[in-house]
Amino acid sequence: MTLSALTMQEKQAFEQDGYIVVKNAVDGKQLRSLQSEIKNWVQESKLHSEPYGQPTIDGRPRFDMGVDHTALNPTLRRINNPSDISESYFQVMTSSKMVDMIVDLIGTNIKFHHCKINLKCPGANTTVHYHQDFAFTPHSNDDVVTALLLLDDVTEQNGCLMVVPGSHKGPMYSLYDGDQFVGRVNDTTEQSLIKKQLPVVGSAGDVCLMHTRLAHGSAPNGSKNSRGLYICVYTAADAIPLAKNPMPSPNEGLIVRGTGTISARMINFEVELPQQPKSASFFTVQGQDSAAIK
């Protein structure tokens, strides 16, 4: 008999609230390796003044910085699919305890969709406006979980994730402004969600497991401490994408637990189809430009 990675109470909380925070999803050695690579990437970013790096398979830059990026005050904010270029990140994506937790939530057959690092360097003016991940990555069913591994101690001061408990059971909000895909809800909806939001805080090495339909956002980092998240998206093997992956990778569809399937499981729902980004990261879709040569 296989032991569960999550308690019954944790599984019930995920069902009710749409998210849980679990302690120690990676061991100390794994965490130190991830943190070391982040430190090196931030140092490397100081040598650049616009998005750069070995391109992803759709030709976009791997690394993205905000407009306030300088060599003295770097604002590296996104690393696309770090598991493509880092053995440490690949191993955590495929083999850490957080993958076993996904099994407890959506079944024994699990595949990888994409991953990224969202980083808020000290003083970075990076905002994540409210949205639901499912609107970016719609599938034939919603057994899709986003695992947000905390690379730093995360507090309300350094721009923690904010979530609206139970919103995964509510409506899918539009991320369009007319005919333009803007990747965020409108201002009225956002203000309504903010009134009900709760902070997701924890220590480096903890993980937040979040239902794909949970409404969430985050404020800029107002502290002197970095806030990094390694974000991995997993789906049930029989959840079939309805749109192109906004962050394609050679590892897309990799079975990380169990086996694959020849069937697609469908649920009755309606969801808008996203427009795929052409820029280095979704921050530009939400209206926050990337750094550029001046």
Short mmCIF file of C-alpha atoms in Angstrom, two decimals:
data_model
loop_
_atom_site.label_atom_id
_atom_site.label_comp_id
_atom_site.label_asym_id
_atom_site.label_seq_id
_atom_site.Cartn_x
_atom_site.Cartn_y
_atom_site.Cartn_z
CA MET A 1 0.00 0.00 0.00
CA THR A 2 1.41 3.39 -1.06
CA LEU A 3 1.47 6.03 1.66
CA SER A 4 -0.24 9.33 0.90
CA ALA A 5 1.89 12.45 0.68
CA LEU A 6 -1.02 14.53 1.97
CA THR A 7 -3.29 14.07 4.96
CA MET A 8 -7.03 13.65 4.58
CA GLN A 9 -7.45 17.13 6.10
CA GLU A 10 -5.13 18.63 3.47
CA LYS A 11 -7.02 16.94 0.65
CA GLN A 12 -10.34 18.14 2.03
CA ALA A 13 -8.98 21.68 2.38
CA PHE A 14 -7.86 21.65 -1.25
CA GLU A 15 -11.31 20.51 -2.33
CA GLN A 16 -13.00 23.21 -0.27
CA ASP A 17 -10.65 26.18 -0.68
CA GLY A 18 -8.87 25.41 -3.96
CA TYR A 19 -5.39 25.58 -2.44
CA ILE A 20 -3.21 24.32 0.39
CA VAL A 21 0.28 25.12 1.67
CA VAL A 22 2.45 22.11 2.57
CA LYS A 23 5.71 22.27 4.49
CA ASN A 24 9.04 20.94 3.20
CA ALA A 25 8.15 19.87 -0.35
CA VAL A 26 11.86 19.59 -1.17
CA ASP A 27 14.83 18.64 0.98
CA GLY A 28 17.57 21.03 2.06
CA LYS A 29 20.03 19.92 -0.62
CA GLN A 30 17.48 20.39 -3.39
CA LEU A 31 16.49 23.81 -2.09
CA ARG A 32 20.08 25.05 -1.84
CA SER A 33 20.75 23.94 -5.40
CA LEU A 34 17.69 25.80 -6.71
CA GLN A 35 18.60 28.93 -4.76
CA SER A 36 22.20 28.83 -6.01
CA GLU A 37 21.07 28.77 -9.64
CA ILE A 38 18.66 31.66 -9.04
CA LYS A 39 21.49 33.70 -7.55
CA ASN A 40 23.65 33.00 -10.60
CA TRP A 41 20.85 33.92 -13.00
CA VAL A 42 20.23 37.22 -11.22
CA GLN A 43 23.95 38.00 -11.47
CA GLU A 44 23.93 37.10 -15.16
CA SER A 45 20.92 39.36 -15.78
CA LYS A 46 22.99 42.38 -14.72
CA LEU A 47 24.93 42.02 -17.98
CA HIS A 48 21.79 42.46 -20.07
CA SER A 49 19.42 45.33 -20.76
CA GLU A 50 16.61 43.44 -22.51
CA PRO A 51 15.14 39.90 -22.46
CA TYR A 52 17.83 37.39 -23.37
CA GLY A 53 19.06 33.82 -23.19
CA GLN A 54 18.84 30.54 -25.05
CA PRO A 55 15.41 30.84 -26.65
CA THR A 56 12.49 28.61 -25.77
CA ILE A 57 11.29 26.26 -28.51
CA ASP A 58 8.90 28.91 -29.85
CA GLY A 59 11.78 31.38 -30.20
CA ARG A 60 11.09 33.67 -27.25
CA PRO A 61 13.81 34.75 -24.79
CA ARG A 62 14.32 32.53 -21.74
CA PHE A 63 14.89 35.40 -19.28
CA ASP A 64 12.71 38.49 -18.85
CA MET A 65 13.26 41.66 -16.78
CA GLY A 66 11.05 44.62 -15.93
CA VAL A 67 11.52 48.16 -17.24
CA ASP A 68 13.19 49.22 -13.98
CA HIS A 69 16.03 46.71 -14.47
CA THR A 70 19.61 47.98 -14.07
CA ALA A 71 22.94 46.38 -13.29
CA LEU A 72 22.83 47.89 -9.82
CA ASN A 73 19.20 46.98 -9.16
CA PRO A 74 18.29 43.93 -11.24
CA THR A 75 14.61 43.08 -11.73
CA LEU A 76 14.80 39.65 -13.33
CA ARG A 77 11.15 38.56 -13.10
CA ARG A 78 10.65 35.47 -15.26
CA ILE A 79 12.64 32.41 -16.30
CA ASN A 80 10.72 30.32 -18.82
CA ASN A 81 10.86 26.53 -18.37
CA PRO A 82 14.00 26.40 -16.21
CA SER A 83 13.75 22.59 -16.22
CA ASP A 84 14.91 22.77 -19.87
CA ILE A 85 18.28 24.22 -18.86
CA SER A 86 18.84 23.06 -15.28
CA GLU A 87 19.19 19.51 -13.98
CA SER A 88 18.30 20.69 -10.47
CA TYR A 89 15.02 22.20 -11.61
CA PHE A 90 14.27 19.17 -13.80
CA GLN A 91 14.79 16.78 -10.89
CA VAL A 92 12.48 18.75 -8.60
CA MET A 93 9.86 18.96 -11.34
CA THR A 94 9.91 15.19 -11.90
CA SER A 95 11.01 13.60 -8.64
CA SER A 96 10.30 15.74 -5.58
CA LYS A 97 7.67 15.14 -2.92
CA MET A 98 5.46 17.84 -4.44
CA VAL A 99 4.78 15.53 -7.42
CA ASP A 100 3.53 12.84 -5.02
CA MET A 101 1.22 15.46 -3.54
CA ILE A 102 -0.25 16.11 -6.99
CA VAL A 103 -1.07 12.40 -7.23
CA ASP A 104 -3.07 12.64 -4.02
CA LEU A 105 -5.11 15.49 -5.50
CA ILE A 106 -5.89 14.45 -9.09
CA GLY A 107 -5.01 10.77 -9.50
CA THR A 108 -2.20 8.33 -10.20
CA ASN A 109 -1.49 9.26 -13.82
CA ILE A 110 0.14 12.68 -14.01
CA LYS A 111 1.83 14.62 -16.79
CA PHE A 112 3.86 17.81 -16.89
CA HIS A 113 2.58 20.85 -18.79
CA HIS A 114 5.10 23.69 -18.24
CA CYS A 115 7.11 25.47 -15.58
CA LYS A 116 8.55 28.89 -14.87
CA ILE A 117 10.14 30.98 -12.17
CA ASN A 118 8.36 34.17 -11.13
CA LEU A 119 10.86 36.30 -9.27
CA LYS A 120 10.36 39.59 -7.43
CA CYS A 121 13.75 41.10 -6.68
CA PRO A 122 13.92 43.64 -3.84
CA GLY A 123 12.24 46.86 -4.94
CA ALA A 124 10.89 45.38 -8.18
CA ASN A 125 7.61 46.94 -9.27
CA THR A 126 6.14 43.66 -10.51
CA THR A 127 2.40 43.13 -10.09
CA VAL A 128 0.43 40.03 -10.95
CA HIS A 129 -3.11 41.14 -11.68
CA TYR A 130 -5.95 38.82 -10.81
CA HIS A 131 -6.60 35.91 -13.15
CA GLN A 132 -7.27 32.16 -13.25
CA ASP A 133 -4.62 29.89 -14.75
CA PHE A 134 -7.20 27.76 -16.57
CA ALA A 135 -7.93 30.70 -18.88
CA PHE A 136 -4.30 30.55 -20.05
CA THR A 137 -4.15 26.75 -20.26
CA PRO A 138 -7.67 25.35 -20.85
CA HIS A 139 -7.97 21.55 -20.94
CA SER A 140 -10.74 19.02 -21.56
CA ASN A 141 -11.15 18.75 -17.78
CA ASP A 142 -9.93 20.84 -14.86
CA ASP A 143 -7.79 18.27 -13.05
CA VAL A 144 -4.93 20.71 -13.42
CA VAL A 145 -2.83 21.81 -10.45
CA THR A 146 -0.23 24.57 -10.20
CA ALA A 147 2.54 23.83 -7.70
CA LEU A 148 4.22 27.01 -6.48
CA LEU A 149 7.42 26.07 -4.66
CA LEU A 150 8.69 28.84 -2.38
CA LEU A 151 12.36 29.56 -3.16
CA ASP A 152 12.51 32.24 -0.46
CA ASP A 153 10.69 32.93 2.77
CA VAL A 154 7.50 34.55 1.52
CA THR A 155 5.62 37.25 3.43
CA GLU A 156 2.98 39.86 2.71
CA GLN A 157 5.80 42.42 2.58
CA ASN A 158 7.71 40.80 -0.30
CA GLY A 159 4.76 40.28 -2.61
CA CYS A 160 3.21 36.95 -1.63
CA LEU A 161 0.52 35.21 -3.62
CA MET A 162 -3.00 36.37 -2.78
CA VAL A 163 -5.89 33.96 -3.35
CA VAL A 164 -9.67 33.95 -3.03
CA PRO A 165 -10.65 30.72 -1.25
CA GLY A 166 -13.42 28.78 -2.98
CA SER A 167 -13.24 30.80 -6.20
CA HIS A 168 -12.28 27.61 -8.10
CA LYS A 169 -15.91 26.55 -7.73
CA GLY A 170 -17.23 29.82 -9.15
CA PRO A 171 -17.36 31.35 -12.62
CA MET A 172 -14.54 31.61 -15.11
CA TYR A 173 -13.75 35.31 -15.38
CA SER A 174 -13.03 36.90 -18.73
CA LEU A 175 -9.41 37.87 -19.39
CA TYR A 176 -10.40 39.87 -22.47
CA ASP A 177 -10.89 43.60 -22.94
CA GLY A 178 -13.14 43.59 -25.96
CA ASP A 179 -11.31 41.53 -28.57
CA GLN A 180 -7.91 41.87 -26.87
CA PHE A 181 -6.60 39.18 -24.54
CA VAL A 182 -5.17 41.11 -21.59
CA GLY A 183 -4.53 38.19 -19.25
CA ARG A 184 -6.34 39.77 -16.29
CA VAL A 185 -9.83 40.43 -15.00
CA ASN A 186 -11.29 43.91 -15.32
CA ASP A 187 -10.75 46.49 -12.58
CA THR A 188 -14.22 46.10 -11.07
CA THR A 189 -13.85 42.33 -10.76
CA GLU A 190 -10.34 42.67 -9.38
CA GLN A 191 -11.44 45.04 -6.64
CA SER A 192 -14.23 42.65 -5.70
CA LEU A 193 -11.77 39.75 -5.47
CA ILE A 194 -9.23 41.76 -3.47
CA LYS A 195 -11.86 42.29 -0.76
CA LYS A 196 -11.99 38.50 -0.25
CA GLN A 197 -8.30 37.65 -0.72
CA LEU A 198 -6.04 35.86 1.74
CA PRO A 199 -2.21 35.81 1.74
CA VAL A 200 -0.20 32.66 1.01
CA VAL A 201 2.92 32.84 3.14
CA GLY A 202 5.52 30.30 4.16
CA SER A 203 9.15 29.31 4.40
CA ALA A 204 11.55 28.48 1.59
CA GLY A 205 10.96 24.86 0.59
CA ASP A 206 7.20 24.93 1.26
CA VAL A 207 4.78 24.53 -1.63
CA CYS A 208 1.39 26.01 -2.42
CA LEU A 209 -0.77 23.61 -4.44
CA MET A 210 -3.42 25.59 -6.31
CA HIS A 211 -6.42 24.52 -8.38
CA THR A 212 -6.21 25.82 -11.94
CA ARG A 213 -9.48 27.76 -11.56
CA LEU A 214 -8.56 29.56 -8.32
CA ALA A 215 -8.54 33.35 -8.69
CA HIS A 216 -5.24 34.86 -7.58
CA GLY A 217 -2.83 37.78 -7.94
CA SER A 218 0.00 39.49 -6.06
CA ALA A 219 1.37 42.92 -5.24
CA PRO A 220 4.91 44.28 -5.84
CA ASN A 221 7.77 43.44 -3.49
CA GLY A 222 7.95 46.21 -0.91
CA SER A 223 10.79 44.69 1.09
CA LYS A 224 14.54 44.21 0.88
CA ASN A 225 14.15 40.45 0.48
CA SER A 226 13.72 38.50 -2.74
CA ARG A 227 10.55 36.55 -3.46
CA GLY A 228 10.98 33.64 -5.83
CA LEU A 229 8.50 30.94 -6.85
CA TYR A 230 9.25 27.85 -8.93
CA ILE A 231 5.90 27.23 -10.60
CA CYS A 232 5.17 23.81 -12.13
CA VAL A 233 1.87 22.96 -13.81
CA TYR A 234 0.69 19.35 -13.81
CA THR A 235 -2.42 17.75 -15.26
CA ALA A 236 -4.20 14.43 -15.15
CA ALA A 237 -3.00 12.30 -18.05
CA ASP A 238 -6.50 12.38 -19.59
CA ALA A 239 -6.73 16.19 -19.44
CA ILE A 240 -6.11 17.22 -23.05
CA PRO A 241 -5.06 20.80 -23.93
CA LEU A 242 -7.62 22.93 -25.79
CA ALA A 243 -5.07 25.62 -26.72
CA LYS A 244 -1.37 25.78 -27.48
CA ASN A 245 0.92 25.80 -24.48
CA PRO A 246 1.80 29.45 -23.72
CA MET A 247 5.20 28.21 -22.59
CA PRO A 248 6.06 25.18 -24.77
CA SER A 249 8.88 22.85 -23.78
CA PRO A 250 10.43 19.61 -25.06
CA ASN A 251 9.14 18.08 -21.81
CA GLU A 252 5.51 19.03 -22.39
CA GLY A 253 3.34 15.94 -21.83
CA LEU A 254 6.05 14.08 -19.93
CA ILE A 255 4.45 11.42 -17.70
CA VAL A 256 5.89 12.04 -14.24
CA ARG A 257 3.74 9.51 -12.37
CA GLY A 258 1.79 6.49 -13.57
CA THR A 259 1.08 5.94 -17.26
CA GLY A 260 -0.29 7.80 -20.24
CA THR A 261 -3.70 7.36 -21.82
CA ILE A 262 -5.31 7.18 -25.24
CA SER A 263 -8.50 8.80 -23.97
CA ALA A 264 -9.61 12.35 -23.27
CA ARG A 265 -11.90 12.89 -20.28
CA MET A 266 -14.38 15.68 -20.92
CA ILE A 267 -16.36 17.83 -18.49
CA ASN A 268 -19.26 20.16 -19.27
CA PHE A 269 -17.98 23.75 -19.20
CA GLU A 270 -17.30 26.79 -21.32
CA VAL A 271 -14.03 28.71 -21.29
CA GLU A 272 -12.63 31.47 -23.50
CA LEU A 273 -9.62 30.50 -25.57
CA PRO A 274 -6.46 32.53 -24.88
CA GLN A 275 -4.28 34.36 -27.37
CA GLN A 276 -0.73 33.13 -27.14
CA PRO A 277 1.96 35.65 -26.07
CA LYS A 278 4.68 36.68 -28.49
CA SER A 279 6.76 38.46 -25.84
CA ALA A 280 9.13 37.05 -23.24
CA SER A 281 6.50 36.69 -20.51
CA PHE A 282 2.84 37.15 -19.59
CA PHE A 283 3.70 40.30 -17.64
CA THR A 284 3.69 42.18 -20.95
CA VAL A 285 0.25 40.70 -21.74
CA GLN A 286 -0.93 42.27 -18.48
CA GLY A 287 0.53 45.63 -19.56
CA GLN A 288 3.94 45.61 -17.86
CA ASP A 289 6.66 46.15 -20.46
CA SER A 290 9.98 44.33 -20.50
CA ALA A 291 13.32 46.04 -20.15
CA ALA A 292 14.66 47.54 -23.36
CA ILE A 293 17.87 49.11 -24.59
CA LYS A 294 17.63 52.86 -24.05
#
